[in-house]
Amino acid sequence: MSELHQLKERIARRDYTVAVIGMGYVGLPLVLRFGEVGFRVLGFDIDPAKVKQLNDGVSYIEHVATDRVSRLIAGKRFEASTDVERLGEADAVIICVPTPLTAHREPDLQYVEKTTDAVAAVLRRGQLICLESTTYPGTTDEVVLPRLLAKGLRVGQDFFVAFSPEREDPGNRQYGTSTIPKVVGGVTPNCLELACTLYSQAVDRVVPVPSTKVAEATKILENVYRAVNIALVNELKIAFERMGIDVWDVIEAAKTKPFGFQAFYPGPGLGGHCIPIDPFYLTWKAREYGVATRFIELAGEINSSMPSHVVQKVMEALNARGKALKGARVLVLGAAYKRDTDDPRESPGLEILERLLAKEARAEYSDPHIRRLPIGRRHKLDLASVPLTEASLRSLDAAVLVTDHSAFPYDLIHRAVPLIVDTRNAFRSRGLQGAHVVPA
Ligand SMILES: NC(=O)c1ccc[n+]([C@@H]2O[C@H](COP(=O)([O-])OP(=O)(O)OC[C@H]3O[C@@H](n4cnc5c(N)ncnc54)[C@H](O)[C@@H]3O)[C@@H](O)[C@H]2O)c1
């Protein structure tokens, strides 16, 4: 029996250990899913606090239920570790580490490089290494593979390498890890076959593609598509506003077209780990080929100007009421980048807060999912979420709705706050209107 065939049989028998590196928004749900379908699973992270919490049976991500972690820990099927030497215990190693941008907006692959080096140090026959982190086309071939080949083993025969882009959508109740189709590209046909066999145990639909580059480019296309379409509606929002047309009314009407149109919505700017960042991975790589990615640059320019547009709106609305922004009590509603999640990464709410504070507004924030702002790479705001009471809301000069969390008491806010700048159409869509609700 060939080695590939034996590995596939071991996957089918669950005599196979799956390790995931990076226990974040992507890696944690994935490792749990493999555990839940019967594999022994190992989760690796450099953050000892996360590892301890997981080994105590606790989830630290709001939408990942703690009992999913505790069940696997109690059944001794899941263990978290900071000790990368233990990667040798795994038959498959899936890499889900961050891929941010540097201060010069270039790909920062240090996390991928470090984890690949750690895998290379323990690489053995039969192992499958799969990268999931979003990155530019060519990363698996040019960055991951050479490090692994240094061990002297043959790819596609002795060990296997694949790329499968993560498509996690935190907070989405309709689609989760098992129901989102998984695109997989292999370095060789054997790599593709083994990776597809493994993923098909955990997800309903696996989509094999001709190469790792196609798989990498697929994820970039998905995110560029969102960035460009969001920029388009953000631009139209400003143009229509000048014409006295509400862009939300226009989108609702256009949405009724049963073909050729997909609704995207304007907002306070892009957030999260993916859409503001990933397109620039492609921009950087395209430069190597002498190609300018103008759509991406333009979308980035429009989307990144949105927080300042929102602050301008707050300033104008206060001015119209005879007030200055300087010294005004302004509450930012929502620090997460996305509704009903606890993820503040790249959130436009943080930039809006910083801009308000820079203009000497007495700005604070409230977010039921984020009690205290973490000190991030870009934002260093040392603030805690303020509770929403009738009295505290009445004492404000303005509130800016940045994230339309379901948990906000919209009726109370609408009744108590004298001026609401709404970037999400959250009040009007709930039938809460009035001269004190200003779209932005
Ligand atoms: N969050 C999403 O919705 C989403 C969706 C699709 C794709 N992605 C992509 O998936 C990748 C991971 O994103 P995420 O949101 O899970 O990030 P995250 O920051 O939530 O998690 C990454 C984890 O990796 C750990 N880590 C960093 N370096 C490490 C190392 N050397 N060894 C072990 N662990 C290490 C960090 O401590 C962290 O816990 C990124 O490339 C991202 O673009 C994210």
PDB file of N, CA, C and O and ligand atoms in Angstrom, residues 21-27 44-47 50 96-99 111 114-115 133-134 166-168 170 219 273-274 278 337 345, ligand 1:
ATOM      1  N   ILE A  21      -1.644  25.843  14.541  1.00  0.00           N
ATOM      2  CA  ILE A  21      -0.785  26.877  15.152  1.00  0.00           C
ATOM      3  C   ILE A  21      -1.498  28.216  15.044  1.00  0.00           C
ATOM      4  O   ILE A  21      -1.878  28.637  13.947  1.00  0.00           O
ATOM      5  N   GLY A  22      -1.651  28.910  16.175  1.00  0.00           N
ATOM      6  CA  GLY A  22      -2.359  30.199  16.222  1.00  0.00           C
ATOM      7  C   GLY A  22      -3.789  29.958  16.687  1.00  0.00           C
ATOM      8  O   GLY A  22      -4.644  29.577  15.898  1.00  0.00           O
ATOM      9  N   MET A  23      -4.024  30.146  17.992  1.00  0.00           N
ATOM     10  CA  MET A  23      -5.359  29.888  18.558  1.00  0.00           C
ATOM     11  C   MET A  23      -6.189  31.166  18.569  1.00  0.00           C
ATOM     12  O   MET A  23      -6.681  31.605  19.606  1.00  0.00           O
ATOM     13  N   GLY A  24      -6.332  31.795  17.390  1.00  0.00           N
ATOM     14  CA  GLY A  24      -7.077  33.045  17.307  1.00  0.00           C
ATOM     15  C   GLY A  24      -8.483  32.831  16.767  1.00  0.00           C
ATOM     16  O   GLY A  24      -9.044  31.743  16.866  1.00  0.00           O
ATOM     17  N   TYR A  25      -9.022  33.884  16.152  1.00  0.00           N
ATOM     18  CA  TYR A  25     -10.390  33.845  15.630  1.00  0.00           C
ATOM     19  C   TYR A  25     -10.551  32.755  14.575  1.00  0.00           C
ATOM     20  O   TYR A  25     -11.632  32.219  14.405  1.00  0.00           O
ATOM     21  N   VAL A  26      -9.458  32.444  13.864  1.00  0.00           N
ATOM     22  CA  VAL A  26      -9.508  31.416  12.825  1.00  0.00           C
ATOM     23  C   VAL A  26      -9.124  30.052  13.389  1.00  0.00           C
ATOM     24  O   VAL A  26      -9.822  29.055  13.201  1.00  0.00           O
ATOM     25  N   GLY A  27      -7.986  29.997  14.087  1.00  0.00           N
ATOM     26  CA  GLY A  27      -7.427  28.715  14.520  1.00  0.00           C
ATOM     27  C   GLY A  27      -8.261  28.008  15.573  1.00  0.00           C
ATOM     28  O   GLY A  27      -8.384  26.772  15.540  1.00  0.00           O
ATOM     29  N   PHE A  44      -1.547  25.230  19.236  1.00  0.00           N
ATOM     30  CA  PHE A  44      -0.314  25.924  19.638  1.00  0.00           C
ATOM     31  C   PHE A  44      -0.506  27.429  19.576  1.00  0.00           C
ATOM     32  O   PHE A  44      -1.125  27.949  18.645  1.00  0.00           O
ATOM     33  N   ASP A  45       0.047  28.118  20.575  1.00  0.00           N
ATOM     34  CA  ASP A  45       0.042  29.588  20.546  1.00  0.00           C
ATOM     35  C   ASP A  45       1.237  30.079  21.341  1.00  0.00           C
ATOM     36  O   ASP A  45       1.699  29.397  22.267  1.00  0.00           O
ATOM     37  N   ILE A  46       1.727  31.284  20.968  1.00  0.00           N
ATOM     38  CA  ILE A  46       2.851  31.847  21.738  1.00  0.00           C
ATOM     39  C   ILE A  46       2.356  32.549  23.005  1.00  0.00           C
ATOM     40  O   ILE A  46       3.150  32.896  23.861  1.00  0.00           O
ATOM     41  N   ASP A  47       1.050  32.766  23.097  1.00  0.00           N
ATOM     42  CA  ASP A  47       0.503  33.497  24.233  1.00  0.00           C
ATOM     43  C   ASP A  47       0.152  32.505  25.354  1.00  0.00           C
ATOM     44  O   ASP A  47      -0.834  31.770  25.269  1.00  0.00           O
ATOM     45  N   LYS A  50      -3.506  32.502  26.757  1.00  0.00           N
ATOM     46  CA  LYS A  50      -4.528  31.819  25.953  1.00  0.00           C
ATOM     47  C   LYS A  50      -4.425  30.306  26.132  1.00  0.00           C
ATOM     48  O   LYS A  50      -5.439  29.616  26.264  1.00  0.00           O
ATOM     49  N   CYS A  96      -2.316  29.041  11.230  1.00  0.00           N
ATOM     50  CA  CYS A  96      -3.330  30.118  11.220  1.00  0.00           C
ATOM     51  C   CYS A  96      -2.818  31.317  12.005  1.00  0.00           C
ATOM     52  O   CYS A  96      -3.472  31.785  12.945  1.00  0.00           O
ATOM     53  N   VAL A  97      -1.649  31.796  11.668  1.00  0.00           N
ATOM     54  CA  VAL A  97      -1.053  32.918  12.415  1.00  0.00           C
ATOM     55  C   VAL A  97      -1.342  34.244  11.705  1.00  0.00           C
ATOM     56  O   VAL A  97      -1.731  34.254  10.534  1.00  0.00           O
ATOM     57  N   PRO A  98      -1.149  35.371  12.386  1.00  0.00           N
ATOM     58  CA  PRO A  98      -1.488  36.657  11.766  1.00  0.00           C
ATOM     59  C   PRO A  98      -0.606  36.985  10.557  1.00  0.00           C
ATOM     60  O   PRO A  98       0.570  36.599  10.511  1.00  0.00           O
ATOM     61  N   THR A  99      -1.189  37.711   9.610  1.00  0.00           N
ATOM     62  CA  THR A  99      -0.434  38.237   8.464  1.00  0.00           C
ATOM     63  C   THR A  99      -0.766  39.728   8.347  1.00  0.00           C
ATOM     64  O   THR A  99      -1.560  40.128   7.494  1.00  0.00           O
ATOM     65  N   TYR A 111       5.386  36.119  11.191  1.00  0.00           N
ATOM     66  CA  TYR A 111       4.724  35.059  11.968  1.00  0.00           C
ATOM     67  C   TYR A 111       4.675  33.751  11.165  1.00  0.00           C
ATOM     68  O   TYR A 111       4.864  32.672  11.700  1.00  0.00           O
ATOM     69  N   LYS A 114       8.296  32.391  11.135  1.00  0.00           N
ATOM     70  CA  LYS A 114       8.706  31.785  12.417  1.00  0.00           C
ATOM     71  C   LYS A 114       8.043  30.432  12.626  1.00  0.00           C
ATOM     72  O   LYS A 114       8.676  29.476  13.053  1.00  0.00           O
ATOM     73  N   THR A 115       6.750  30.367  12.325  1.00  0.00           N
ATOM     74  CA  THR A 115       6.063  29.087  12.560  1.00  0.00           C
ATOM     75  C   THR A 115       6.546  28.033  11.567  1.00  0.00           C
ATOM     76  O   THR A 115       6.703  26.880  11.928  1.00  0.00           O
ATOM     77  N   SER A 133      -3.272  31.188   6.660  1.00  0.00           N
ATOM     78  CA  SER A 133      -3.226  32.649   6.806  1.00  0.00           C
ATOM     79  C   SER A 133      -3.364  33.314   5.439  1.00  0.00           C
ATOM     80  O   SER A 133      -2.757  32.866   4.468  1.00  0.00           O
ATOM     81  N   THR A 134      -4.120  34.401   5.396  1.00  0.00           N
ATOM     82  CA  THR A 134      -4.307  35.124   4.141  1.00  0.00           C
ATOM     83  C   THR A 134      -2.988  35.758   3.723  1.00  0.00           C
ATOM     84  O   THR A 134      -2.300  36.380   4.549  1.00  0.00           O
ATOM     85  N   GLU A 166      -8.551  30.652   4.824  1.00  0.00           N
ATOM     86  CA  GLU A 166      -9.582  30.694   5.854  1.00  0.00           C
ATOM     87  C   GLU A 166     -10.706  31.619   5.395  1.00  0.00           C
ATOM     88  O   GLU A 166     -10.451  32.662   4.820  1.00  0.00           O
ATOM     89  N   ARG A 167     -11.946  31.209   5.653  1.00  0.00           N
ATOM     90  CA  ARG A 167     -13.082  32.069   5.295  1.00  0.00           C
ATOM     91  C   ARG A 167     -13.981  32.324   6.490  1.00  0.00           C
ATOM     92  O   ARG A 167     -15.181  32.492   6.317  1.00  0.00           O
ATOM     93  N   GLU A 168     -13.395  32.288   7.669  1.00  0.00           N
ATOM     94  CA  GLU A 168     -14.191  32.486   8.891  1.00  0.00           C
ATOM     95  C   GLU A 168     -14.940  33.827   8.831  1.00  0.00           C
ATOM     96  O   GLU A 168     -14.381  34.823   8.395  1.00  0.00           O
ATOM     97  N   PRO A 170     -16.715  35.718  11.671  1.00  0.00           N
ATOM     98  CA  PRO A 170     -17.124  35.725  13.079  1.00  0.00           C
ATOM     99  C   PRO A 170     -18.517  36.318  13.273  1.00  0.00           C
ATOM    100  O   PRO A 170     -18.825  37.359  12.698  1.00  0.00           O
ATOM    101  N   LYS A 219      -8.575  33.856  -2.169  1.00  0.00           N
ATOM    102  CA  LYS A 219      -8.880  34.616  -0.945  1.00  0.00           C
ATOM    103  C   LYS A 219      -8.695  36.123  -1.183  1.00  0.00           C
ATOM    104  O   LYS A 219      -9.495  36.938  -0.732  1.00  0.00           O
ATOM    105  N   HIS A 273      -9.418  42.117  10.532  1.00  0.00           N
ATOM    106  CA  HIS A 273      -8.075  41.688  10.191  1.00  0.00           C
ATOM    107  C   HIS A 273      -7.902  41.532   8.685  1.00  0.00           C
ATOM    108  O   HIS A 273      -6.790  41.478   8.187  1.00  0.00           O
ATOM    109  N   CYS A 274      -9.016  41.462   7.938  1.00  0.00           N
ATOM    110  CA  CYS A 274      -8.897  41.028   6.532  1.00  0.00           C
ATOM    111  C   CYS A 274      -9.001  42.156   5.515  1.00  0.00           C
ATOM    112  O   CYS A 274      -8.041  42.464   4.819  1.00  0.00           O
ATOM    113  N   ASP A 278      -5.575  42.709   3.603  1.00  0.00           N
ATOM    114  CA  ASP A 278      -5.186  41.701   2.591  1.00  0.00           C
ATOM    115  C   ASP A 278      -4.996  42.251   1.183  1.00  0.00           C
ATOM    116  O   ASP A 278      -4.058  41.836   0.489  1.00  0.00           O
ATOM    117  N   TYR A 337     -15.234  46.046  15.158  1.00  0.00           N
ATOM    118  CA  TYR A 337     -15.350  46.458  13.754  1.00  0.00           C
ATOM    119  C   TYR A 337     -16.626  45.934  13.123  1.00  0.00           C
ATOM    120  O   TYR A 337     -17.032  46.399  12.071  1.00  0.00           O
ATOM    121  N   ARG A 345     -10.004  44.841  16.182  1.00  0.00           N
ATOM    122  CA  ARG A 345      -8.838  45.067  15.315  1.00  0.00           C
ATOM    123  C   ARG A 345      -9.177  45.948  14.120  1.00  0.00           C
ATOM    124  O   ARG A 345     -10.148  45.702  13.427  1.00  0.00           O
TER     125      ARG A 345
HETATM  126  N1  LIG B   1     -10.508  36.782  11.806  1.00  0.00           N
HETATM  127  C1  LIG B   1     -11.062  36.510  10.645  1.00  0.00           C
HETATM  128  O1  LIG B   1     -12.259  36.699  10.469  1.00  0.00           O
HETATM  129  C2  LIG B   1     -10.259  35.972   9.464  1.00  0.00           C
HETATM  130  C3  LIG B   1     -10.975  35.528   8.353  1.00  0.00           C
HETATM  131  C4  LIG B   1     -10.285  35.003   7.275  1.00  0.00           C
HETATM  132  C5  LIG B   1      -8.899  34.949   7.308  1.00  0.00           C
HETATM  133  N2  LIG B   1      -8.199  35.387   8.378  1.00  0.00           N
HETATM  134  C6  LIG B   1      -6.746  35.239   8.328  1.00  0.00           C
HETATM  135  O2  LIG B   1      -6.347  34.201   9.212  1.00  0.00           O
HETATM  136  C7  LIG B   1      -5.094  34.514   9.811  1.00  0.00           C
HETATM  137  C8  LIG B   1      -5.229  34.501  11.332  1.00  0.00           C
HETATM  138  O3  LIG B   1      -6.161  35.505  11.707  1.00  0.00           O
HETATM  139  P1  LIG B   1      -6.882  35.522  13.118  1.00  0.00           P
HETATM  140  O4  LIG B   1      -8.014  36.453  12.993  1.00  0.00           O
HETATM  141  O5  LIG B   1      -7.134  34.140  13.614  1.00  0.00           O
HETATM  142  O6  LIG B   1      -5.712  36.165  14.014  1.00  0.00           O
HETATM  143  P2  LIG B   1      -5.622  36.207  15.620  1.00  0.00           P
HETATM  144  O7  LIG B   1      -4.731  37.339  15.950  1.00  0.00           O
HETATM  145  O8  LIG B   1      -6.994  36.126  16.213  1.00  0.00           O
HETATM  146  O9  LIG B   1      -4.907  34.856  15.972  1.00  0.00           O
HETATM  147  C9  LIG B   1      -3.598  34.563  15.670  1.00  0.00           C
HETATM  148  C10 LIG B   1      -3.007  33.813  16.861  1.00  0.00           C
HETATM  149  O10 LIG B   1      -1.696  33.395  16.487  1.00  0.00           O
HETATM  150  C11 LIG B   1      -0.867  33.493  17.606  1.00  0.00           C
HETATM  151  N3  LIG B   1       0.509  33.511  17.150  1.00  0.00           N
HETATM  152  C12 LIG B   1       1.207  34.537  16.613  1.00  0.00           C
HETATM  153  N4  LIG B   1       2.461  34.115  16.311  1.00  0.00           N
HETATM  154  C13 LIG B   1       2.535  32.819  16.661  1.00  0.00           C
HETATM  155  C14 LIG B   1       3.570  31.841  16.608  1.00  0.00           C
HETATM  156  N5  LIG B   1       4.783  32.163  16.125  1.00  0.00           N
HETATM  157  N6  LIG B   1       3.308  30.614  17.072  1.00  0.00           N
HETATM  158  C15 LIG B   1       2.100  30.299  17.567  1.00  0.00           C
HETATM  159  N7  LIG B   1       1.073  31.180  17.638  1.00  0.00           N
HETATM  160  C16 LIG B   1       1.298  32.426  17.197  1.00  0.00           C
HETATM  161  C17 LIG B   1      -1.337  34.752  18.309  1.00  0.00           C
HETATM  162  O11 LIG B   1      -0.982  34.774  19.671  1.00  0.00           O
HETATM  163  C18 LIG B   1      -2.864  34.643  18.103  1.00  0.00           C
HETATM  164  O12 LIG B   1      -3.485  33.963  19.185  1.00  0.00           O
HETATM  165  C19 LIG B   1      -4.689  35.863   9.221  1.00  0.00           C
HETATM  166  O13 LIG B   1      -3.872  35.627   8.106  1.00  0.00           O
HETATM  167  C20 LIG B   1      -5.989  36.456   8.788  1.00  0.00           C
HETATM  168  O14 LIG B   1      -5.819  37.376   7.725  1.00  0.00           O
HETATM  169  C21 LIG B   1      -8.869  35.894   9.474  1.00  0.00           C
END
